[in-house]
Amino acid sequence: MASLIDASAELDVDPRGVNSGVAPVTYGHGERPPRGDYAQARADYTCEQDWAAYSTADHDLYRRLYERQAAQLKGLACDEFIDAIGQLGSPAQIPRFDALSEKLQRATGWEVVAVPGLIPEEAFFSLLSQRRFPVTGWIRRPEEFDYVVEPDVFHDLFGHVPLLFNPMFADYMQAYGAGGLKASRLESCENLARLYWYTVEFGLIDTSAGLRAYGAGILSSAGELRHSVTSREPLRVGFDLERIMRTRYKIDSYQSTYFVIDSFKQLFDATAPDFKPVYERVAGLHELAADERLPTDRVF
Ligand code: PHE
Ligand code: FE
């Protein structure tokens, strides 16, 4: 599922319809109309969550999405995620971001902020570096129950927020944001976006009970959660920073390759060093197709 704020060239600021607020952001090159009201957004792309504007049908859709996913977490999602999912509060209604932020602030110093939809990569990195996680205000349409292209409030909250309650993962996300601002200056955003994709969105973790999902794109997906953990089809490779930075990804189908971490500490430590020399090395190596297998891969 195309579900991150895709920091690759796929993102494109749409020059049409810029009257006030900030420029809308779309996937692709302007063929998809922007979703969300960018006229109300501040310069940093945050806006108010207009909670009163959600309809009964919106809350009901959220509840159905939540219940379908919650029912299949056991044995597929990592314990850190399952332990924190209750922090989202009652599934009966779309959570109020300010109430959720209070809990998050107390746990890890993070908060959630509303955004109209996709935002430019620099705005995204900047918010993460301040421990502010951007959450889309709108919810998908009922006919998008099984699949939505852009991230909506369900994906952003259900997929991403539980692990922000985990101190190590919370620190990783902030470091990622700061690293993103640096990558923008070094013109290495595409390499860094792949790291986000293969960890924050589609990451698997090896536990004593077996492989489990921690990536938001799989945890919020009806079909890919089971597929990523149990199907014989995809390739599962041990975490390898340079390998990930070289690997292209699919935005419109299940992933062909998932990368497996041993722990959140491993993820944090492996990404702590300065990436400048890493970007330089990776720039000299050819890219890898999404389904390519290397002899050096540690395959699960
Ligand atoms: N260490 C990275 C750098 O120097 C920053 C970073 C940390 C990036 C964690 C991603 C994740 O650029
Ligand atoms: Fe996402």
mmCIF file of N, CA and C in Angstrom, residues 93-216:
data_model
loop_
_atom_site.group_PDB
_atom_site.id
_atom_site.type_symbol
_atom_site.label_atom_id
_atom_site.label_comp_id
_atom_site.label_asym_id
_atom_site.label_seq_id
_atom_site.Cartn_x
_atom_site.Cartn_y
_atom_site.Cartn_z
ATOM 1 N N GLN A 93 -14.894 5.762 17.815
ATOM 2 C CA GLN A 93 -14.816 7.080 17.173
ATOM 3 C C GLN A 93 -13.388 7.361 16.727
ATOM 4 N N ILE A 94 -13.247 8.166 15.707
ATOM 5 C CA ILE A 94 -11.928 8.636 15.299
ATOM 6 C C ILE A 94 -11.344 9.415 16.482
ATOM 7 N N PRO A 95 -10.142 9.054 16.927
ATOM 8 C CA PRO A 95 -9.593 9.718 18.114
ATOM 9 C C PRO A 95 -9.408 11.226 17.911
ATOM 10 N N ARG A 96 -9.492 11.936 19.048
ATOM 11 C CA ARG A 96 -9.146 13.364 19.031
ATOM 12 C C ARG A 96 -7.630 13.462 19.174
ATOM 13 N N PHE A 97 -7.013 14.171 18.245
ATOM 14 C CA PHE A 97 -5.547 14.226 18.223
ATOM 15 C C PHE A 97 -4.978 14.858 19.497
ATOM 16 N N ASP A 98 -5.699 15.858 20.054
ATOM 17 C CA ASP A 98 -5.116 16.531 21.235
ATOM 18 C C ASP A 98 -5.077 15.595 22.451
ATOM 19 N N ALA A 99 -6.106 14.757 22.603
ATOM 20 C CA ALA A 99 -6.117 13.819 23.724
ATOM 21 C C ALA A 99 -5.020 12.765 23.558
ATOM 22 N N LEU A 100 -4.848 12.315 22.319
ATOM 23 C CA LEU A 100 -3.817 11.325 22.022
ATOM 24 C C LEU A 100 -2.427 11.922 22.255
ATOM 25 N N SER A 101 -2.256 13.166 21.861
ATOM 26 C CA SER A 101 -0.964 13.840 22.044
ATOM 27 C C SER A 101 -0.586 13.945 23.512
ATOM 28 N N GLU A 102 -1.583 14.168 24.371
ATOM 29 C CA GLU A 102 -1.278 14.260 25.797
ATOM 30 C C GLU A 102 -0.673 12.965 26.310
ATOM 31 N N LYS A 103 -1.266 11.834 25.883
ATOM 32 C CA LYS A 103 -0.741 10.534 26.314
ATOM 33 C C LYS A 103 0.665 10.294 25.746
ATOM 34 N N LEU A 104 0.826 10.637 24.466
ATOM 35 C CA LEU A 104 2.112 10.417 23.805
ATOM 36 C C LEU A 104 3.201 11.278 24.428
ATOM 37 N N GLN A 105 2.845 12.528 24.718
ATOM 38 C CA GLN A 105 3.798 13.452 25.341
ATOM 39 C C GLN A 105 4.342 12.851 26.622
ATOM 40 N N ARG A 106 3.412 12.297 27.421
ATOM 41 C CA ARG A 106 3.831 11.717 28.698
ATOM 42 C C ARG A 106 4.725 10.491 28.484
ATOM 43 N N ALA A 107 4.439 9.715 27.457
ATOM 44 C CA ALA A 107 5.180 8.464 27.245
ATOM 45 C C ALA A 107 6.547 8.705 26.624
ATOM 46 N N THR A 108 6.602 9.454 25.544
ATOM 47 C CA THR A 108 7.869 9.589 24.799
ATOM 48 C C THR A 108 8.166 11.004 24.329
ATOM 49 N N GLY A 109 7.333 11.959 24.698
ATOM 50 C CA GLY A 109 7.588 13.335 24.263
ATOM 51 C C GLY A 109 7.157 13.621 22.829
ATOM 52 N N TRP A 110 6.453 12.677 22.197
ATOM 53 C CA TRP A 110 5.932 12.916 20.850
ATOM 54 C C TRP A 110 4.532 13.518 20.926
ATOM 55 N N GLU A 111 4.095 14.128 19.841
ATOM 56 C CA GLU A 111 2.693 14.519 19.695
ATOM 57 C C GLU A 111 2.252 14.225 18.272
ATOM 58 N N VAL A 112 0.949 14.142 18.067
ATOM 59 C CA VAL A 112 0.435 14.026 16.700
ATOM 60 C C VAL A 112 -0.130 15.385 16.299
ATOM 61 N N VAL A 113 0.100 15.755 15.048
ATOM 62 C CA VAL A 113 -0.442 17.013 14.527
ATOM 63 C C VAL A 113 -1.216 16.719 13.248
ATOM 64 N N ALA A 114 -2.292 17.449 13.039
ATOM 65 C CA ALA A 114 -3.098 17.228 11.836
ATOM 66 C C ALA A 114 -2.444 17.885 10.630
ATOM 67 N N VAL A 115 -2.534 17.204 9.494
ATOM 68 C CA VAL A 115 -2.128 17.776 8.207
ATOM 69 C C VAL A 115 -3.248 17.484 7.200
ATOM 70 N N PRO A 116 -3.341 18.292 6.125
ATOM 71 C CA PRO A 116 -4.438 18.075 5.177
ATOM 72 C C PRO A 116 -4.296 16.808 4.341
ATOM 73 N N GLY A 117 -3.091 16.243 4.255
ATOM 74 C CA GLY A 117 -2.850 15.072 3.410
ATOM 75 C C GLY A 117 -1.351 14.941 3.230
ATOM 76 N N LEU A 118 -0.937 14.473 2.068
ATOM 77 C CA LEU A 118 0.497 14.375 1.787
ATOM 78 C C LEU A 118 1.153 15.740 1.947
ATOM 79 N N ILE A 119 2.360 15.750 2.447
ATOM 80 C CA ILE A 119 3.082 17.017 2.595
ATOM 81 C C ILE A 119 4.465 16.870 1.968
ATOM 82 N N PRO A 120 5.112 17.969 1.603
ATOM 83 C CA PRO A 120 6.435 17.860 0.969
ATOM 84 C C PRO A 120 7.453 17.232 1.921
ATOM 85 N N GLU A 121 8.458 16.606 1.355
ATOM 86 C CA GLU A 121 9.384 15.843 2.198
ATOM 87 C C GLU A 121 10.078 16.711 3.246
ATOM 88 N N GLU A 122 10.448 17.938 2.888
ATOM 89 C CA GLU A 122 11.154 18.769 3.886
ATOM 90 C C GLU A 122 10.268 19.108 5.077
ATOM 91 N N ALA A 123 8.993 19.391 4.798
ATOM 92 C CA ALA A 123 8.051 19.686 5.883
ATOM 93 C C ALA A 123 7.874 18.447 6.759
ATOM 94 N N PHE A 124 7.833 17.295 6.121
ATOM 95 C CA PHE A 124 7.693 16.020 6.827
ATOM 96 C C PHE A 124 8.896 15.760 7.737
ATOM 97 N N PHE A 125 10.098 15.878 7.177
ATOM 98 C CA PHE A 125 11.319 15.656 7.966
ATOM 99 C C PHE A 125 11.383 16.627 9.137
ATOM 100 N N SER A 126 11.024 17.881 8.861
ATOM 101 C CA SER A 126 11.111 18.905 9.892
ATOM 102 C C SER A 126 10.187 18.567 11.070
ATOM 103 N N LEU A 127 8.959 18.155 10.792
ATOM 104 C CA LEU A 127 8.029 17.779 11.865
ATOM 105 C C LEU A 127 8.571 16.592 12.669
ATOM 106 N N LEU A 128 9.056 15.571 11.969
ATOM 107 C CA LEU A 128 9.587 14.403 12.691
ATOM 108 C C LEU A 128 10.764 14.801 13.585
ATOM 109 N N SER A 129 11.608 15.680 13.089
ATOM 110 C CA SER A 129 12.780 16.076 13.877
ATOM 111 C C SER A 129 12.361 16.817 15.144
ATOM 112 N N GLN A 130 11.130 17.360 15.149
ATOM 113 C CA GLN A 130 10.596 18.028 16.350
ATOM 114 C C GLN A 130 9.686 17.094 17.168
ATOM 115 N N ARG A 131 9.732 15.814 16.873
ATOM 116 C CA ARG A 131 8.877 14.816 17.540
ATOM 117 C C ARG A 131 7.391 15.142 17.379
ATOM 118 N N ARG A 132 7.035 15.585 16.183
ATOM 119 C CA ARG A 132 5.628 15.834 15.862
ATOM 120 C C ARG A 132 5.287 14.944 14.673
ATOM 121 N N PHE A 133 4.323 14.036 14.866
ATOM 122 C CA PHE A 133 3.987 13.118 13.783
ATOM 123 C C PHE A 133 2.758 13.616 13.021
ATOM 124 N N PRO A 134 2.909 13.875 11.704
ATOM 125 C CA PRO A 134 1.778 14.376 10.929
ATOM 126 C C PRO A 134 0.755 13.295 10.628
ATOM 127 N N VAL A 135 -0.490 13.560 10.966
ATOM 128 C CA VAL A 135 -1.578 12.615 10.724
ATOM 129 C C VAL A 135 -2.619 13.276 9.818
ATOM 130 N N THR A 136 -2.943 12.582 8.734
ATOM 131 C CA THR A 136 -3.946 13.063 7.788
ATOM 132 C C THR A 136 -5.293 13.216 8.485
ATOM 133 N N GLY A 137 -5.982 14.319 8.230
ATOM 134 C CA GLY A 137 -7.270 14.555 8.875
ATOM 135 C C GLY A 137 -8.398 13.711 8.302
ATOM 136 N N TRP A 138 -8.422 13.516 6.996
ATOM 137 C CA TRP A 138 -9.589 12.874 6.362
ATOM 138 C C TRP A 138 -9.523 11.344 6.442
ATOM 139 N N ILE A 139 -10.707 10.761 6.367
ATOM 140 C CA ILE A 139 -10.805 9.297 6.306
ATOM 141 C C ILE A 139 -11.250 8.898 4.904
ATOM 142 N N ARG A 140 -10.811 7.737 4.473
ATOM 143 C CA ARG A 140 -11.132 7.223 3.134
ATOM 144 C C ARG A 140 -12.649 7.124 2.912
ATOM 145 N N ARG A 141 -13.044 6.912 1.676
ATOM 146 C CA ARG A 141 -14.464 6.699 1.363
ATOM 147 C C ARG A 141 -14.802 5.220 1.621
ATOM 148 N N PRO A 142 -16.073 4.928 1.890
ATOM 149 C CA PRO A 142 -16.455 3.530 2.178
ATOM 150 C C PRO A 142 -15.994 2.556 1.090
ATOM 151 N N GLU A 143 -16.016 2.987 -0.163
ATOM 152 C CA GLU A 143 -15.602 2.072 -1.244
ATOM 153 C C GLU A 143 -14.083 1.839 -1.242
ATOM 154 N N GLU A 144 -13.356 2.579 -0.393
ATOM 155 C CA GLU A 144 -11.915 2.372 -0.268
ATOM 156 C C GLU A 144 -11.593 1.534 0.982
ATOM 157 N N PHE A 145 -12.559 0.822 1.474
ATOM 158 C CA PHE A 145 -12.388 0.011 2.692
ATOM 159 C C PHE A 145 -11.178 -0.921 2.590
ATOM 160 N N ASP A 146 -10.997 -1.549 1.443
ATOM 161 C CA ASP A 146 -9.909 -2.509 1.294
ATOM 162 C C ASP A 146 -8.614 -1.896 0.787
ATOM 163 N N TYR A 147 -8.686 -0.772 0.131
ATOM 164 C CA TYR A 147 -7.473 -0.203 -0.461
ATOM 165 C C TYR A 147 -7.621 1.292 -0.671
ATOM 166 N N VAL A 148 -6.659 2.041 -0.185
ATOM 167 C CA VAL A 148 -6.650 3.481 -0.423
ATOM 168 C C VAL A 148 -5.227 3.850 -0.840
ATOM 169 N N VAL A 149 -5.096 4.702 -1.840
ATOM 170 C CA VAL A 149 -3.763 5.011 -2.375
ATOM 171 C C VAL A 149 -2.996 5.924 -1.415
ATOM 172 N N GLU A 150 -3.595 7.063 -1.085
ATOM 173 C CA GLU A 150 -2.929 7.988 -0.168
ATOM 174 C C GLU A 150 -3.190 7.562 1.278
ATOM 175 N N PRO A 151 -2.241 7.868 2.166
ATOM 176 C CA PRO A 151 -2.494 7.582 3.578
ATOM 177 C C PRO A 151 -3.649 8.423 4.118
ATOM 178 N N ASP A 152 -4.546 7.787 4.883
ATOM 179 C CA ASP A 152 -5.657 8.511 5.509
ATOM 180 C C ASP A 152 -5.499 8.434 7.026
ATOM 181 N N VAL A 153 -6.482 8.955 7.748
ATOM 182 C CA VAL A 153 -6.369 9.024 9.211
ATOM 183 C C VAL A 153 -6.262 7.626 9.819
ATOM 184 N N PHE A 154 -6.881 6.633 9.214
ATOM 185 C CA PHE A 154 -6.780 5.284 9.777
ATOM 186 C C PHE A 154 -5.357 4.748 9.648
ATOM 187 N N HIS A 155 -4.794 4.819 8.460
ATOM 188 C CA HIS A 155 -3.417 4.339 8.290
ATOM 189 C C HIS A 155 -2.463 5.078 9.229
ATOM 190 N N ASP A 156 -2.575 6.392 9.243
ATOM 191 C CA ASP A 156 -1.618 7.177 10.021
ATOM 192 C C ASP A 156 -1.724 6.903 11.519
ATOM 193 N N LEU A 157 -2.927 6.798 12.036
ATOM 194 C CA LEU A 157 -3.088 6.563 13.474
ATOM 195 C C LEU A 157 -2.840 5.112 13.852
ATOM 196 N N PHE A 158 -3.577 4.218 13.228
ATOM 197 C CA PHE A 158 -3.488 2.805 13.597
ATOM 198 C C PHE A 158 -2.094 2.259 13.267
ATOM 199 N N GLY A 159 -1.583 2.604 12.097
ATOM 200 C CA GLY A 159 -0.299 2.058 11.657
ATOM 201 C C GLY A 159 0.886 2.642 12.404
ATOM 202 N N HIS A 160 0.884 3.968 12.564
ATOM 203 C CA HIS A 160 2.112 4.623 13.039
ATOM 204 C C HIS A 160 2.154 4.957 14.517
ATOM 205 N N VAL A 161 1.016 5.326 15.098
ATOM 206 C CA VAL A 161 1.079 5.927 16.438
ATOM 207 C C VAL A 161 1.460 4.931 17.555
ATOM 208 N N PRO A 162 0.975 3.669 17.535
ATOM 209 C CA PRO A 162 1.331 2.775 18.640
ATOM 210 C C PRO A 162 2.839 2.681 18.897
ATOM 211 N N LEU A 163 3.647 2.549 17.863
ATOM 212 C CA LEU A 163 5.085 2.396 18.109
ATOM 213 C C LEU A 163 5.760 3.692 18.552
ATOM 214 N N LEU A 164 5.083 4.829 18.371
ATOM 215 C CA LEU A 164 5.641 6.077 18.894
ATOM 216 C C LEU A 164 5.601 6.079 20.427
ATOM 217 N N PHE A 165 4.868 5.121 21.016
ATOM 218 C CA PHE A 165 4.879 4.961 22.467
ATOM 219 C C PHE A 165 6.105 4.168 22.931
ATOM 220 N N ASN A 166 6.843 3.584 22.008
ATOM 221 C CA ASN A 166 8.039 2.815 22.362
ATOM 222 C C ASN A 166 9.261 3.741 22.329
ATOM 223 N N PRO A 167 9.974 3.882 23.456
ATOM 224 C CA PRO A 167 11.054 4.881 23.533
ATOM 225 C C PRO A 167 12.121 4.732 22.441
ATOM 226 N N MET A 168 12.549 3.510 22.178
ATOM 227 C CA MET A 168 13.622 3.325 21.187
ATOM 228 C C MET A 168 13.132 3.664 19.779
ATOM 229 N N PHE A 169 11.940 3.217 19.460
ATOM 230 C CA PHE A 169 11.402 3.508 18.134
ATOM 231 C C PHE A 169 11.120 5.008 17.990
ATOM 232 N N ALA A 170 10.652 5.608 19.073
ATOM 233 C CA ALA A 170 10.366 7.047 19.063
ATOM 234 C C ALA A 170 11.641 7.838 18.762
ATOM 235 N N ASP A 171 12.755 7.406 19.354
ATOM 236 C CA ASP A 171 14.028 8.086 19.087
ATOM 237 C C ASP A 171 14.478 7.864 17.638
ATOM 238 N N TYR A 172 14.241 6.676 17.142
ATOM 239 C CA TYR A 172 14.592 6.390 15.740
ATOM 240 C C TYR A 172 13.839 7.327 14.793
ATOM 241 N N MET A 173 12.561 7.530 15.060
ATOM 242 C CA MET A 173 11.760 8.392 14.180
ATOM 243 C C MET A 173 12.257 9.834 14.191
ATOM 244 N N GLN A 174 12.634 10.315 15.357
ATOM 245 C CA GLN A 174 13.170 11.674 15.396
ATOM 246 C C GLN A 174 14.505 11.754 14.640
ATOM 247 N N ALA A 175 15.366 10.761 14.875
ATOM 248 C CA ALA A 175 16.659 10.744 14.180
ATOM 249 C C ALA A 175 16.437 10.679 12.672
ATOM 250 N N TYR A 176 15.421 9.949 12.265
ATOM 251 C CA TYR A 176 15.106 9.865 10.833
ATOM 252 C C TYR A 176 14.759 11.248 10.278
ATOM 253 N N GLY A 177 13.955 11.990 11.018
ATOM 254 C CA GLY A 177 13.575 13.335 10.568
ATOM 255 C C GLY A 177 14.781 14.243 10.416
ATOM 256 N N ALA A 178 15.648 14.234 11.436
ATOM 257 C CA ALA A 178 16.861 15.056 11.367
ATOM 258 C C ALA A 178 17.732 14.592 10.202
ATOM 259 N N GLY A 179 17.826 13.270 10.026
ATOM 260 C CA GLY A 179 18.594 12.720 8.913
ATOM 261 C C GLY A 179 17.999 13.104 7.566
ATOM 262 N N GLY A 180 16.695 13.269 7.529
ATOM 263 C CA GLY A 180 16.034 13.662 6.286
ATOM 264 C C GLY A 180 16.396 15.080 5.875
ATOM 265 N N LEU A 181 16.453 15.953 6.857
ATOM 266 C CA LEU A 181 16.834 17.340 6.548
ATOM 267 C C LEU A 181 18.252 17.362 5.970
ATOM 268 N N LYS A 182 19.105 16.509 6.526
ATOM 269 C CA LYS A 182 20.477 16.435 6.021
ATOM 270 C C LYS A 182 20.503 15.808 4.619
ATOM 271 N N ALA A 183 19.736 14.752 4.435
ATOM 272 C CA ALA A 183 19.698 14.078 3.132
ATOM 273 C C ALA A 183 19.209 15.035 2.036
ATOM 274 N N SER A 184 18.290 15.948 2.400
ATOM 275 C CA SER A 184 17.806 16.917 1.404
ATOM 276 C C SER A 184 18.966 17.779 0.920
ATOM 277 N N ARG A 185 19.808 18.193 1.834
ATOM 278 C CA ARG A 185 20.956 19.029 1.442
ATOM 279 C C ARG A 185 21.940 18.234 0.595
ATOM 280 N N LEU A 186 22.039 16.929 0.871
ATOM 281 C CA LEU A 186 23.004 16.090 0.153
ATOM 282 C C LEU A 186 22.376 15.456 -1.097
ATOM 283 N N GLU A 187 21.129 15.775 -1.351
ATOM 284 C CA GLU A 187 20.388 15.200 -2.481
ATOM 285 C C GLU A 187 20.368 13.675 -2.457
ATOM 286 N N SER A 188 20.168 13.127 -1.293
ATOM 287 C CA SER A 188 20.110 11.671 -1.139
ATOM 288 C C SER A 188 18.765 11.213 -0.591
ATOM 289 N N CYS A 189 17.726 12.007 -0.821
ATOM 290 C CA CYS A 189 16.415 11.690 -0.252
ATOM 291 C C CYS A 189 15.878 10.355 -0.728
ATOM 292 N N GLU A 190 16.179 10.003 -1.968
ATOM 293 C CA GLU A 190 15.620 8.750 -2.464
ATOM 294 C C GLU A 190 16.191 7.560 -1.686
ATOM 295 N N ASN A 191 17.492 7.601 -1.409
ATOM 296 C CA ASN A 191 18.089 6.520 -0.614
ATOM 297 C C ASN A 191 17.493 6.472 0.784
ATOM 298 N N LEU A 192 17.293 7.641 1.370
ATOM 299 C CA LEU A 192 16.745 7.673 2.728
ATOM 300 C C LEU A 192 15.271 7.273 2.741
ATOM 301 N N ALA A 193 14.541 7.618 1.689
ATOM 302 C CA ALA A 193 13.125 7.237 1.613
ATOM 303 C C ALA A 193 12.985 5.717 1.603
ATOM 304 N N ARG A 194 13.947 5.040 0.966
ATOM 305 C CA ARG A 194 13.889 3.567 0.952
ATOM 306 C C ARG A 194 14.057 3.003 2.360
ATOM 307 N N LEU A 195 14.881 3.662 3.164
ATOM 308 C CA LEU A 195 15.032 3.211 4.548
ATOM 309 C C LEU A 195 13.692 3.331 5.281
ATOM 310 N N TYR A 196 12.992 4.439 5.081
ATOM 311 C CA TYR A 196 11.677 4.627 5.709
ATOM 312 C C TYR A 196 10.715 3.538 5.243
ATOM 313 N N TRP A 197 10.720 3.357 3.952
ATOM 314 C CA TRP A 197 9.804 2.390 3.349
ATOM 315 C C TRP A 197 9.997 0.993 3.931
ATOM 316 N N TYR A 198 11.255 0.541 3.950
ATOM 317 C CA TYR A 198 11.536 -0.838 4.350
ATOM 318 C C TYR A 198 11.642 -1.029 5.862
ATOM 319 N N THR A 199 11.526 0.042 6.631
ATOM 320 C CA THR A 199 11.491 -0.109 8.086
ATOM 321 C C THR A 199 10.150 0.410 8.617
ATOM 322 N N VAL A 200 9.971 1.707 8.639
ATOM 323 C CA VAL A 200 8.776 2.317 9.254
ATOM 324 C C VAL A 200 7.484 1.823 8.591
ATOM 325 N N GLU A 201 7.493 1.634 7.292
ATOM 326 C CA GLU A 201 6.270 1.206 6.603
ATOM 327 C C GLU A 201 6.132 -0.314 6.454
ATOM 328 N N PHE A 202 7.229 -1.001 6.112
ATOM 329 C CA PHE A 202 7.096 -2.425 5.776
ATOM 330 C C PHE A 202 8.062 -3.328 6.535
ATOM 331 N N GLY A 203 8.526 -2.868 7.690
ATOM 332 C CA GLY A 203 9.513 -3.631 8.440
ATOM 333 C C GLY A 203 8.950 -4.840 9.158
ATOM 334 N N LEU A 204 9.787 -5.894 9.217
ATOM 335 C CA LEU A 204 9.511 -7.085 10.032
ATOM 336 C C LEU A 204 10.580 -7.189 11.107
ATOM 337 N N ILE A 205 10.221 -7.822 12.214
ATOM 338 C CA ILE A 205 11.171 -8.006 13.315
ATOM 339 C C ILE A 205 11.204 -9.479 13.696
ATOM 340 N N ASP A 206 12.417 -9.981 13.974
ATOM 341 C CA ASP A 206 12.600 -11.380 14.358
ATOM 342 C C ASP A 206 12.481 -11.466 15.881
ATOM 343 N N THR A 207 11.542 -12.256 16.359
ATOM 344 C CA THR A 207 11.355 -12.386 17.808
ATOM 345 C C THR A 207 11.481 -13.852 18.199
ATOM 346 N N SER A 208 11.527 -14.119 19.496
ATOM 347 C CA SER A 208 11.658 -15.509 19.947
ATOM 348 C C SER A 208 10.429 -16.332 19.547
ATOM 349 N N ALA A 209 9.312 -15.653 19.290
ATOM 350 C CA ALA A 209 8.088 -16.358 18.882
ATOM 351 C C ALA A 209 7.972 -16.477 17.360
ATOM 352 N N GLY A 210 8.919 -15.878 16.649
ATOM 353 C CA GLY A 210 8.865 -15.923 15.185
ATOM 354 C C GLY A 210 8.846 -14.522 14.594
ATOM 355 N N LEU A 211 8.724 -14.428 13.271
ATOM 356 C CA LEU A 211 8.699 -13.120 12.615
ATOM 357 C C LEU A 211 7.406 -12.392 12.950
ATOM 358 N N ARG A 212 7.513 -11.076 13.105
ATOM 359 C CA ARG A 212 6.352 -10.237 13.390
ATOM 360 C C ARG A 212 6.488 -8.931 12.605
ATOM 361 N N ALA A 213 5.349 -8.286 12.361
ATOM 362 C CA ALA A 213 5.349 -7.020 11.634
ATOM 363 C C ALA A 213 5.465 -5.841 12.605
ATOM 364 N N TYR A 214 6.236 -4.828 12.215
ATOM 365 C CA TYR A 214 6.202 -3.555 12.945
ATOM 366 C C TYR A 214 5.965 -2.376 12.005
ATOM 367 N N GLY A 215 5.963 -2.613 10.696
ATOM 368 C CA GLY A 215 5.770 -1.527 9.731
ATOM 369 C C GLY A 215 4.307 -1.121 9.608
ATOM 370 N N ALA A 216 4.085 0.191 9.565
ATOM 371 C CA ALA A 216 2.716 0.728 9.546
ATOM 372 C C ALA A 216 1.944 0.340 8.292
#
